[in-house]
Each structure stands twice: as structure tokens, then as C-alpha cells.
Tab-separated table of C-alpha atoms in Angstrom:
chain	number	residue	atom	x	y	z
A	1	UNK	CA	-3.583	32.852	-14.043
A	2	UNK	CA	-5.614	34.285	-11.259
A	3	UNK	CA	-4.903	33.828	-7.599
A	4	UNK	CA	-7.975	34.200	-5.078
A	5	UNK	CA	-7.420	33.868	-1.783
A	6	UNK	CA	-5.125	30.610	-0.925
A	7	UNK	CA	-6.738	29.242	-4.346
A	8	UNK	CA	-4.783	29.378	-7.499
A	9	UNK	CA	-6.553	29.593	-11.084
A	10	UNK	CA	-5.019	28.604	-13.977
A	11	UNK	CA	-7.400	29.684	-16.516
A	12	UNK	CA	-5.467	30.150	-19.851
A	13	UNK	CA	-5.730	27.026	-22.344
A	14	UNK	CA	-2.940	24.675	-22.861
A	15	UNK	CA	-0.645	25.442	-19.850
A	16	UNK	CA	1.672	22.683	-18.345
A	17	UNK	CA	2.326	23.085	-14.891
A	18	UNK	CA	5.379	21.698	-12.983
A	19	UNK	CA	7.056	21.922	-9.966
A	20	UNK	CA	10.888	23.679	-9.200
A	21	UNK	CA	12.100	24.002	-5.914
A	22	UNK	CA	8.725	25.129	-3.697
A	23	UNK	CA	7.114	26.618	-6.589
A	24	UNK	CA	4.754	25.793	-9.258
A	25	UNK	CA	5.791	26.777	-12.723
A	26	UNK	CA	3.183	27.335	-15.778
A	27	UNK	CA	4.723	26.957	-19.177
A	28	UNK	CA	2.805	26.938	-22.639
A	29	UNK	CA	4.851	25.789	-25.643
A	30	UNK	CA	7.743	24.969	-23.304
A	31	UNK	CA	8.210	28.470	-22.999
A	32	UNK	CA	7.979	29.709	-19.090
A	33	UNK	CA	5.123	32.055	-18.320
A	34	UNK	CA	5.373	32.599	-14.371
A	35	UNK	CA	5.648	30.685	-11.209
A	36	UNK	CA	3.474	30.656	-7.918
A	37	UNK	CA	5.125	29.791	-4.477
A	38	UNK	CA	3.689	26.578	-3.641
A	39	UNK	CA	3.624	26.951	1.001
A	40	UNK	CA	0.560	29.432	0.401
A	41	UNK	CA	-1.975	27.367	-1.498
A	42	UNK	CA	-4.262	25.054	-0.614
A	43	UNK	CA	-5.531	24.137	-4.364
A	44	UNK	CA	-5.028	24.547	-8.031
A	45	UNK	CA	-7.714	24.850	-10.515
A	46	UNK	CA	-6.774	24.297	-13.475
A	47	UNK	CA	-8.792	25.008	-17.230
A	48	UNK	CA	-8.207	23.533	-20.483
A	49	UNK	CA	-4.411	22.458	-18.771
A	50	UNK	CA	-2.118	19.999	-20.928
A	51	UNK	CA	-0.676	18.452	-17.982
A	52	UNK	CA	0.980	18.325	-14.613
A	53	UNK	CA	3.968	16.548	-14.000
A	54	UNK	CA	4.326	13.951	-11.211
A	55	UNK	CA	6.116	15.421	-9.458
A	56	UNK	CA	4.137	18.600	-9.149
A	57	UNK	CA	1.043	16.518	-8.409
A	58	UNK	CA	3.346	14.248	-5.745
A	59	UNK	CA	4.341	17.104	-3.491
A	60	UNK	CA	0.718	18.938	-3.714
A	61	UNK	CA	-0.722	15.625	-2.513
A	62	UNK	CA	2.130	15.092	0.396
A	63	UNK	CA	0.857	18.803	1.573
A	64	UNK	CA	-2.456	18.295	1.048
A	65	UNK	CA	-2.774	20.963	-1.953
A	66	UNK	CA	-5.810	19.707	-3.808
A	67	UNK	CA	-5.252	19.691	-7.777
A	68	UNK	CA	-8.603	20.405	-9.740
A	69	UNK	CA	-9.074	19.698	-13.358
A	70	UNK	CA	-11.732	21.002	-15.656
A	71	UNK	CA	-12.416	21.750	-19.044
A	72	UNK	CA	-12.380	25.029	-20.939
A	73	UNK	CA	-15.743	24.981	-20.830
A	74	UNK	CA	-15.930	24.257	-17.325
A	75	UNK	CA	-16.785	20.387	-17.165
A	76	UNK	CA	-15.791	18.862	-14.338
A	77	UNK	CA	-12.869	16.179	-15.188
A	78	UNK	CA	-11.146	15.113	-12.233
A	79	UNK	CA	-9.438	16.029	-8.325
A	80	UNK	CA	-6.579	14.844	-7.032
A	81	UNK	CA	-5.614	14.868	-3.159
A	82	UNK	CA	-3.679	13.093	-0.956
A	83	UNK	CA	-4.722	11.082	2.058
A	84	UNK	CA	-8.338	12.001	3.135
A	85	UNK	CA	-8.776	14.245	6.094
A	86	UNK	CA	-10.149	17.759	5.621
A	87	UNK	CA	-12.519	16.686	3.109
A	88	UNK	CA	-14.221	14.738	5.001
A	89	UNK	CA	-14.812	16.924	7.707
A	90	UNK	CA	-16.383	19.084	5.726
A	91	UNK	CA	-18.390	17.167	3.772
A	92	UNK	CA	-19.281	15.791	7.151
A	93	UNK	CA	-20.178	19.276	8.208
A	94	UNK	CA	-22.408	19.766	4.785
A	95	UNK	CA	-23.955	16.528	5.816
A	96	UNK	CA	-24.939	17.416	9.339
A	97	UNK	CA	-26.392	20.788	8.495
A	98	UNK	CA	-28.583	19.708	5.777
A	99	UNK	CA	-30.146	16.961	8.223
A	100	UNK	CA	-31.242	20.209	10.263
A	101	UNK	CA	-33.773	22.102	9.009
A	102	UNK	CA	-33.591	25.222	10.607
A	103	UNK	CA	-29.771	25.210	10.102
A	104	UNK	CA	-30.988	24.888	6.219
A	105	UNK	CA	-33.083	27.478	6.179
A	106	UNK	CA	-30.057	29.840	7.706
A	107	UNK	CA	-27.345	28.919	5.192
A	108	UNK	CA	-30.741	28.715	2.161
A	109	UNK	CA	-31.965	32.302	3.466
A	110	UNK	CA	-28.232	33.957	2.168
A	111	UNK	CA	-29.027	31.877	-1.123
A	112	UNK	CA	-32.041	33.629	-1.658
A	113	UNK	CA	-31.233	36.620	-0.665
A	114	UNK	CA	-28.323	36.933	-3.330
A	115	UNK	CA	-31.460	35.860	-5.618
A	116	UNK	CA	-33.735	38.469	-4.931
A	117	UNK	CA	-31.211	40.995	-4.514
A	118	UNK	CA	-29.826	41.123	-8.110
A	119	UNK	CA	-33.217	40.721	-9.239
A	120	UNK	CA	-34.182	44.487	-7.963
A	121	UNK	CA	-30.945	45.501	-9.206
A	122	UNK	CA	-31.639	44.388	-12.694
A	123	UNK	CA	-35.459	46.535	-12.431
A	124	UNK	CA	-33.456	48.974	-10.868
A	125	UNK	CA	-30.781	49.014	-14.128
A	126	UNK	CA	-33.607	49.299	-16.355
A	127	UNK	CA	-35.050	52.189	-15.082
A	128	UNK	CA	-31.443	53.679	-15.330
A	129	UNK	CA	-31.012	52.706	-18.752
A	130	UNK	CA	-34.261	52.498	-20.695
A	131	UNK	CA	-36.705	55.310	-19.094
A	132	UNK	CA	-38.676	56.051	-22.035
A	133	UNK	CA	-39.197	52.105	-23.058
A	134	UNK	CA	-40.619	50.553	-19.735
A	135	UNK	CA	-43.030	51.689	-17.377
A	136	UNK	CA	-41.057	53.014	-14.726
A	137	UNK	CA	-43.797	52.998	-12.217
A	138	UNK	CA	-44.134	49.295	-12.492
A	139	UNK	CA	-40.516	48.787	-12.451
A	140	UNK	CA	-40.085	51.055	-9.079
A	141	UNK	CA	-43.092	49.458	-7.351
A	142	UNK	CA	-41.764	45.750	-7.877
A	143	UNK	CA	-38.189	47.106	-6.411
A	144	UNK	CA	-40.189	47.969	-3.623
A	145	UNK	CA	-41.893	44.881	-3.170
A	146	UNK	CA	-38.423	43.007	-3.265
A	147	UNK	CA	-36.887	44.939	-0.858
A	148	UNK	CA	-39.387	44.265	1.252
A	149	UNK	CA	-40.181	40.609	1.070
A	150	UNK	CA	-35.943	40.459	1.386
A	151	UNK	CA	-36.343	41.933	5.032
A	152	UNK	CA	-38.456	38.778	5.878
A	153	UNK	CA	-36.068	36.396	3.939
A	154	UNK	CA	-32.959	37.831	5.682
A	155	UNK	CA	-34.383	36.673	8.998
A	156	UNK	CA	-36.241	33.434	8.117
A	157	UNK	CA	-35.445	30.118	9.686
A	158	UNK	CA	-38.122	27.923	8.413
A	159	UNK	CA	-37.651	26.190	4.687
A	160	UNK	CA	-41.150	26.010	3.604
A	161	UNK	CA	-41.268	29.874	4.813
A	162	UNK	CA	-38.771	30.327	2.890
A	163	UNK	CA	-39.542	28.807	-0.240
A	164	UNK	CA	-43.034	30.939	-0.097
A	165	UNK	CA	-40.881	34.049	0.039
A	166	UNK	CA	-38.848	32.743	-2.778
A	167	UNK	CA	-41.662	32.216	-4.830
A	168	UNK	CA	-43.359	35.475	-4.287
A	169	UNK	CA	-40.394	37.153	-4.956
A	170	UNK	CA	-40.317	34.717	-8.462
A	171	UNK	CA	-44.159	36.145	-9.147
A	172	UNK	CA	-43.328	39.689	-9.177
A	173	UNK	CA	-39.614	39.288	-10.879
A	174	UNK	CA	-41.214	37.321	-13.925
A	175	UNK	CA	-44.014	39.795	-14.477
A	176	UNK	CA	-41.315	42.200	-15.699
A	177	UNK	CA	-38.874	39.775	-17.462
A	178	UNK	CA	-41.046	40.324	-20.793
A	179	UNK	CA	-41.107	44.363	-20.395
A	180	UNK	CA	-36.938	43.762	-19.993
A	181	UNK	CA	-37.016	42.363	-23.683
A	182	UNK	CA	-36.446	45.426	-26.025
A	183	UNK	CA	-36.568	43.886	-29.565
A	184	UNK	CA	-38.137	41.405	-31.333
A	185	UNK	CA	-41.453	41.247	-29.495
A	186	UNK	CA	-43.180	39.738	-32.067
A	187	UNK	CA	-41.146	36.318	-31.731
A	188	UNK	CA	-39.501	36.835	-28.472
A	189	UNK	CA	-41.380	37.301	-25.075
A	190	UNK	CA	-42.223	35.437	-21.915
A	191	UNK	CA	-45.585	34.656	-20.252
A	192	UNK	CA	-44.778	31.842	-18.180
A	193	UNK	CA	-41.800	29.686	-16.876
A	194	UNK	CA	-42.095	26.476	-19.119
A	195	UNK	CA	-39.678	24.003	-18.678
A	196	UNK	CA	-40.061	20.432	-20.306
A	197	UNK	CA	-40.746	21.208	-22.913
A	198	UNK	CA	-40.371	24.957	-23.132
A	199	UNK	CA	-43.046	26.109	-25.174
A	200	UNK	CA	-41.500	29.234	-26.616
A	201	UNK	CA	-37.830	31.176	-27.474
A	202	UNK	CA	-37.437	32.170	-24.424
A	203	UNK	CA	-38.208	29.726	-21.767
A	204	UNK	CA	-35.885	27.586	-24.525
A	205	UNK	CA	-32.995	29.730	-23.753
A	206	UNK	CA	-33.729	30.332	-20.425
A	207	UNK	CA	-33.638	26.317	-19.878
A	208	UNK	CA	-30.279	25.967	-21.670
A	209	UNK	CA	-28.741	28.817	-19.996
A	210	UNK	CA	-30.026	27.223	-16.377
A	211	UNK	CA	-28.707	23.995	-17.881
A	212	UNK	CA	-25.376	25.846	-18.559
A	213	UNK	CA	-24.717	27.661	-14.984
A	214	UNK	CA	-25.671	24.607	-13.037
A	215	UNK	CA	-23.076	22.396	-14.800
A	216	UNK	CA	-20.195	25.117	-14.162
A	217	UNK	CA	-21.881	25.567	-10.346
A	218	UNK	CA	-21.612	21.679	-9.867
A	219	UNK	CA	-17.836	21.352	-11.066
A	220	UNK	CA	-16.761	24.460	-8.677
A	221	UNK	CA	-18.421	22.935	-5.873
A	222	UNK	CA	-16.647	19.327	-6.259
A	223	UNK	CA	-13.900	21.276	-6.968
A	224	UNK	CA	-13.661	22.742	-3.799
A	225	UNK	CA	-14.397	19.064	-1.892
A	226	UNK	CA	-18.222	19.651	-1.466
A	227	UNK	CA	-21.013	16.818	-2.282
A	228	UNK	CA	-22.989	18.884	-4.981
A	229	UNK	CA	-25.913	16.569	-4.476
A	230	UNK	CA	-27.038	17.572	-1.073
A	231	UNK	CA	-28.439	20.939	-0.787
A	232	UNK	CA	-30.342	23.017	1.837
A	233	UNK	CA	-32.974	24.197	0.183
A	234	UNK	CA	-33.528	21.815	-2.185
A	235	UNK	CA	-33.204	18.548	-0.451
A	236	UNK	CA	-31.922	15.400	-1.458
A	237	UNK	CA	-33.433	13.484	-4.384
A	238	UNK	CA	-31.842	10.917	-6.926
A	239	UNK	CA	-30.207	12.541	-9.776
A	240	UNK	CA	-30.511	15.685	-8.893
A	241	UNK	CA	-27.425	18.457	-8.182
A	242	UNK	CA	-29.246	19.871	-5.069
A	243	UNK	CA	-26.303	22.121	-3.589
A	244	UNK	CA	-25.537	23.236	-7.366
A	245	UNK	CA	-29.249	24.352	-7.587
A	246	UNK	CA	-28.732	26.135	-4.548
A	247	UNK	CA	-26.039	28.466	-4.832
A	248	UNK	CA	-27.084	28.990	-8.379
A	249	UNK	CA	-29.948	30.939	-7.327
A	250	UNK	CA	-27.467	34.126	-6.852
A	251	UNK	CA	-26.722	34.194	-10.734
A	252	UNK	CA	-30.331	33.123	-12.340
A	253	UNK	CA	-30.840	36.491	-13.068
A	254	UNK	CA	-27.800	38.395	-12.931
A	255	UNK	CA	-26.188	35.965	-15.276
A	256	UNK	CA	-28.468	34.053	-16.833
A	257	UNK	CA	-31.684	36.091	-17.243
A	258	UNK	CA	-29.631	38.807	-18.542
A	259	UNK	CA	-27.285	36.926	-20.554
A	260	UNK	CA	-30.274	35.383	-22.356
A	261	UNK	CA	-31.962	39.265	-22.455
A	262	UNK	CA	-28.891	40.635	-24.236
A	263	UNK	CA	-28.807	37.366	-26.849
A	264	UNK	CA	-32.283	38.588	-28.032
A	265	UNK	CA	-32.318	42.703	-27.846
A	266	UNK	CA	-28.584	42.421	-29.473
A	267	UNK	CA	-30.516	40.511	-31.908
A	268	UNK	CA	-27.536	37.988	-31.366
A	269	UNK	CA	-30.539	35.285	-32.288
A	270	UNK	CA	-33.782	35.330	-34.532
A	271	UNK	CA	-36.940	33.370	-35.098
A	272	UNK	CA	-34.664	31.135	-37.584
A	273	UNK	CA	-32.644	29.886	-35.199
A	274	UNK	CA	-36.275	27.776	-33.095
A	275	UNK	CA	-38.060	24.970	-34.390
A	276	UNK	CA	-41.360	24.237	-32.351
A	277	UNK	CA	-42.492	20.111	-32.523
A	278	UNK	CA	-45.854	18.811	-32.758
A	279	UNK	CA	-46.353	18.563	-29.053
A	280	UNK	CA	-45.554	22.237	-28.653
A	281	UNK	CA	-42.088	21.924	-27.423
A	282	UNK	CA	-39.798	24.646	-28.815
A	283	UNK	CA	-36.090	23.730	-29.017
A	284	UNK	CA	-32.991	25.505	-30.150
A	285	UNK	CA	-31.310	24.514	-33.342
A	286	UNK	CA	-27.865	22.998	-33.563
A	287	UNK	CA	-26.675	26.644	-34.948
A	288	UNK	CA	-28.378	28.368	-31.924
A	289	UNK	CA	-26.645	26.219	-29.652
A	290	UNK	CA	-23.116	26.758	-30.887
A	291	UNK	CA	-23.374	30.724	-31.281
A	292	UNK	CA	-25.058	30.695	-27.591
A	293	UNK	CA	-21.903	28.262	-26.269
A	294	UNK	CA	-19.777	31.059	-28.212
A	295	UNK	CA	-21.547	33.907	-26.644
A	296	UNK	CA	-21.763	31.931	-22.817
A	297	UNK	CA	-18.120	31.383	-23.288
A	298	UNK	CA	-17.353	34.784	-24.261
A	299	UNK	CA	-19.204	36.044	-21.466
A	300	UNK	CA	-17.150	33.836	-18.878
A	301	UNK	CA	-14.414	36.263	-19.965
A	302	UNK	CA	-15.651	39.662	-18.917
A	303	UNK	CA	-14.343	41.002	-16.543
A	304	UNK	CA	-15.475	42.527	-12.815
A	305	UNK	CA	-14.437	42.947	-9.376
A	306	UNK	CA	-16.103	40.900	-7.237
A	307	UNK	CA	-18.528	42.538	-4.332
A	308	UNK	CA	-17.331	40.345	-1.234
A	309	UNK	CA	-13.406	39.761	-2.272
A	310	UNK	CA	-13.284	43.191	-4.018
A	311	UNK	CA	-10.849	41.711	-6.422
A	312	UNK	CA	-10.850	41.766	-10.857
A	313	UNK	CA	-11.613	38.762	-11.422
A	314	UNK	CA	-13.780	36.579	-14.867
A	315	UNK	CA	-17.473	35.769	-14.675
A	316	UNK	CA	-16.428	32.408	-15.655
A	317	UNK	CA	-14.861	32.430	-11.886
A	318	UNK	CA	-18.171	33.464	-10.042
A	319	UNK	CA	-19.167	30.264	-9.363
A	320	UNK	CA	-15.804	29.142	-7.760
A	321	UNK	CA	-15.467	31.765	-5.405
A	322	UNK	CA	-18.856	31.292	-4.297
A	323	UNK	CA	-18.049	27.484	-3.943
A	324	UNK	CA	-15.106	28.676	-1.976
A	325	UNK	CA	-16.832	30.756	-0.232
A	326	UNK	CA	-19.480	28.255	1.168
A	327	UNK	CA	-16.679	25.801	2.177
A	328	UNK	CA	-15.177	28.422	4.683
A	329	UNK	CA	-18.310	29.542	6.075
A	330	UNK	CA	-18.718	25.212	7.060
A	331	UNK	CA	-15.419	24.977	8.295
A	332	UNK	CA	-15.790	28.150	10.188
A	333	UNK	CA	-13.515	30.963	8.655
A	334	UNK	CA	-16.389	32.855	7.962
A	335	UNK	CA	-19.277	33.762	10.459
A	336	UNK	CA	-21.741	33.510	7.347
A	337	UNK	CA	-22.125	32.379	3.667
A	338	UNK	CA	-21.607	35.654	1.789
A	339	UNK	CA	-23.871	35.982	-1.081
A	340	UNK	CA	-23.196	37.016	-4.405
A	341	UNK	CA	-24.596	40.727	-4.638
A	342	UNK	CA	-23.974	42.518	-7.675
A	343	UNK	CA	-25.097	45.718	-9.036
């Protein structure tokens, strides 16, 4: 049980919540485990749960407490409010500022930002950590070049200016992400971005991983009463998670890069565990998949104190408090989106 901000987090499996008096109770076996004053909320988030009585879910929805219901895994499942008002003004607010491009590029730039950001951190790290097994030089010389192209992002108001930042900064990030992996060279390295198919281990795990964060991003932003599917910078298209892509960008490589970097230098997965098909695609096998779910899981669980909020809180909640984040800044708590920026 985590509370951030006027958002409670009930992230412990198999919890039954229920209401006495002005509070909500969490109980697990029938056995009472704590209870949260109800007047201070504004919505629950609940993991794994085993159920909410009606009550409970009657008086949040009279008070306009949203209740949010997700898997352990973080699958979206369901929201329940009560009579439509603040949602819609700020998913009228999302609306309106993605139908302005220069308003895009000023809520995309912070996006980026976070992006390039823990990029250089992550060259920085590795300079830290493994002196005598990477070309420093290199490393240092790329940091520079980020925090440099960063200076232009920060002040950028055009999207297709923007997006050529973004990509440089892509160009000189990826030149280093095979130098990052330590072991298992022979089977395990990256040339290229390759995405359907991938055409090696790595752009396989990288895809799954991607695949991974943007499904927890999506549920945390419809958790929080934003339209996942229109974005800033990437605009609308059928099918596609746009808003989800974009806040993402913050945790590619903090999260997933290096998540997928530790799976192969803890030697967490081998050759064995890839199967490559006639037309070159490579694709994890059902094994792979479950001990990565395992480790992405296990991850979710670590523990760190968020730069902005300066609270403990799981990795697993990242994506929600940036989600909850990026609905203040549009209904105008905050003067600006505040990136995720880790080191």
C-alpha cells in the first residue's frame, strides 16, 4: 500500500478493500491490514485486488474518487467513476493541445528530454563502473554530445525539429548500446534497431521489453482519465497508443535498455533460449519469455525514491506517477510536465 500524492496504491496481491465510516479498509484473508481516510483521495489503484465492496465503490463514486483496477502484471482491467465531469475536461484539454502543434512540441520537448537525459546518465554509469572494459573516451565524448543537443531540445517548439533532435540523440546513444553489453559477445550484440522482425537477441528483447513498458504506460495513463491514443509527438493513427509511446520515451533506456543489458551480462539468458526462422526473424522461446516476465516483474519491485516527488516508491509505479504527473500539468497544478530524470 503506497500513497502518492492524493493517489492511493494498493499494490499487494489479493487485498479486499471496503469502506467503514470515512475510511477505506484493506483486508487479506479477512484479516485487517490498515485503513486510509477516504476525504483526501481522489483515486485508488488497485493491483491483483479480490474485490471492493459496494459500498466502498458507491461512496468513491458519490465523491468523485475514481477506482482503478489492474492486474498484477499491470493490465489494464477496468475504472470506475461517478457522473462525468473532470474527466472530461481534461481529456478535453489533452485534445485541444495535441491539435496545436507548437503546444505539442512544448509538452513532447519534456518527453524527450527525460529520454536523452537518462541516456547520458547510463554512458555516464558505465564509465563509473566498468573503466577498464569500455572506451572511456568514446563514452565521455557521446555524454558531451547529449548534453548538448539537450540544450536545443529543452527550448524547441517545432515537432519535426524536434523529432530530428530525437533522432540524433538515438544515433549516438545506439552506437554505444553494444560496447554496454559485457558478456556473451559472441551471441549477444546490437548493430541496428530491427523491429519486425528483429533479426537478432537483442533487438528481440529489446522489442518485448518496449512491448512490455508500453502496455504498463497505457494502463497508468487510462488510469489516471487520459485518452492513451492521442499523443504529442506521435500523432494520432489507428491502433496505435500514441500518448503511451510518448511518455515512455523517459524509461526506454533507463528501464528497458538496461533491464534487457543486465538479462544478458547476468547471463540471466543464453543463445538456447532464440530460435531464428527462415526469413531471418529471431524470436524468443516460450522459456525466455516466462523467465524475462519473472525477471520484468521482479524488477517492478525494486525499490527507489523518485527524482521529482522525492518519495520510496516501486519501479513498477514509475509509470503512474508520470501519468499523474502529466494530468496535473493539463489541468494546471503544475507549470510544466516534469520528466522522469534518474541517475
Amino acid at each position: 500500500m503506497k500513497k502518492l500524492l492524493n493517489t492511493l496504491y494498493v499494490t499487494q496481491p489479493d487485498m479486499y478493500m471496503s469502506l467503514e465510516g470515512d475510511n477505506i479498509v484493506l483486508q487479506k484473508s479477512k484479516e485487517k491490514l490498515g485503513q486510509v481516510p477516504l476525504h483526501n483521495l481522489e483515486s485508488i489503484v488497485a493491483f491483483g485486488y479480490t474485490g471492493a465492496s459496494p459500498g466502498l465503490m458507491g461512496y468513491c463514486a458519490e465523491r468523485n474518487i475514481s477506482m482503478v483496477f489492474l492486474t498484477m502484471n499491470g493490465r489494464f482491467l477496468a475504472r470506475v467513476i461517478g457522473e462525468s465531469n473532470g474527466n472530461v475536461t481534461l481529456r478535453k484539454r489533452q485534445y485541444a493541445l495535441s491539435e496545436d502543434e507548437t503546444e505539442s512540441a512544448r509538452i513532447a520537448r519534456n518527453f524527450i528530454t527525460g529520454k536523452v537525459y537518462n541516456q547520458k546518465w547510463m554512458l555516464e554509469r558505465m564509465t563509473r563502473d566498468y573503466p577498464l572494459r569500455i572506451e572511456v573516451d568514446r563514452f565521455k565524448e557521446t555524454s558531451r554530445q547529449l548534453s548538448e543537443l539537450m540544450q536545443e531540445i529543452r527550448v524547441c517548439e517545432d515537432l519535426e525539429r524536434l523529432r530530428g533532435l530525437e533522432g540524433q540523440a538515438a544515433i549516438s546513444y545506439n552506437r554505444l548500446l553494444d560496447p554496454m553489453i559485457l558478456q556473451q559477445k559472441e551471441h549477444f550484440y546490437f548493430r541496428t534497431r530491427s523491429r519486425r522482425p528483429p533479426l537478432d537477441n537483442m533487438n528481440a528483447m529489446l522489442s518485448f521489453a518496449y512491448t512490455l513498458l508500453a502496455n504498463d504506460m497505457r494502463s497508468a495513463l487510462e488510469g489516471v482519465g487520459l485518452d492513451a491514443y492521442v499523443g504529442y509527438l506521435h500523432r494520432d493513427r489507428p491502433g496505435r497508443a500514441s500518448l503511451a509511446l510518448d511518455v515512455m520515451e523517459e524509461l526506454r533506456g533507463v528501464y528497458a535498455d538496461r533491464f534487457v543489458l543486465t538479462m544478458v551480462n547476468k547471463k540471466l539468458v543464453d543463445q538456447k533460449d532464440f530460435e531464428q526462422k527462415e526469413n531471418g526473424a529471431v524470436l524468443m522461446s516460450d522459456e525466455a519469455r516466462k523467465k524475462f516476465l519473472a525477471a520484468w516483474q521482479e524488477k517492478k519491485q525494486e525499490k527507489i525514491t523518485h527524482p521529482f516527488l522525492s518519495e520510496k516508491i516501486s519501479w513498477g509505479l514509475v509509470p503512474h506517477v508520470q501519468a499523474m504527473l502529466l494530468a496535473r500539468y493539463l489541468r494546471g497544478d503544475l507549470d510544466e510536465y516534469p520528466p522522469f530524470l534518474w541517475k
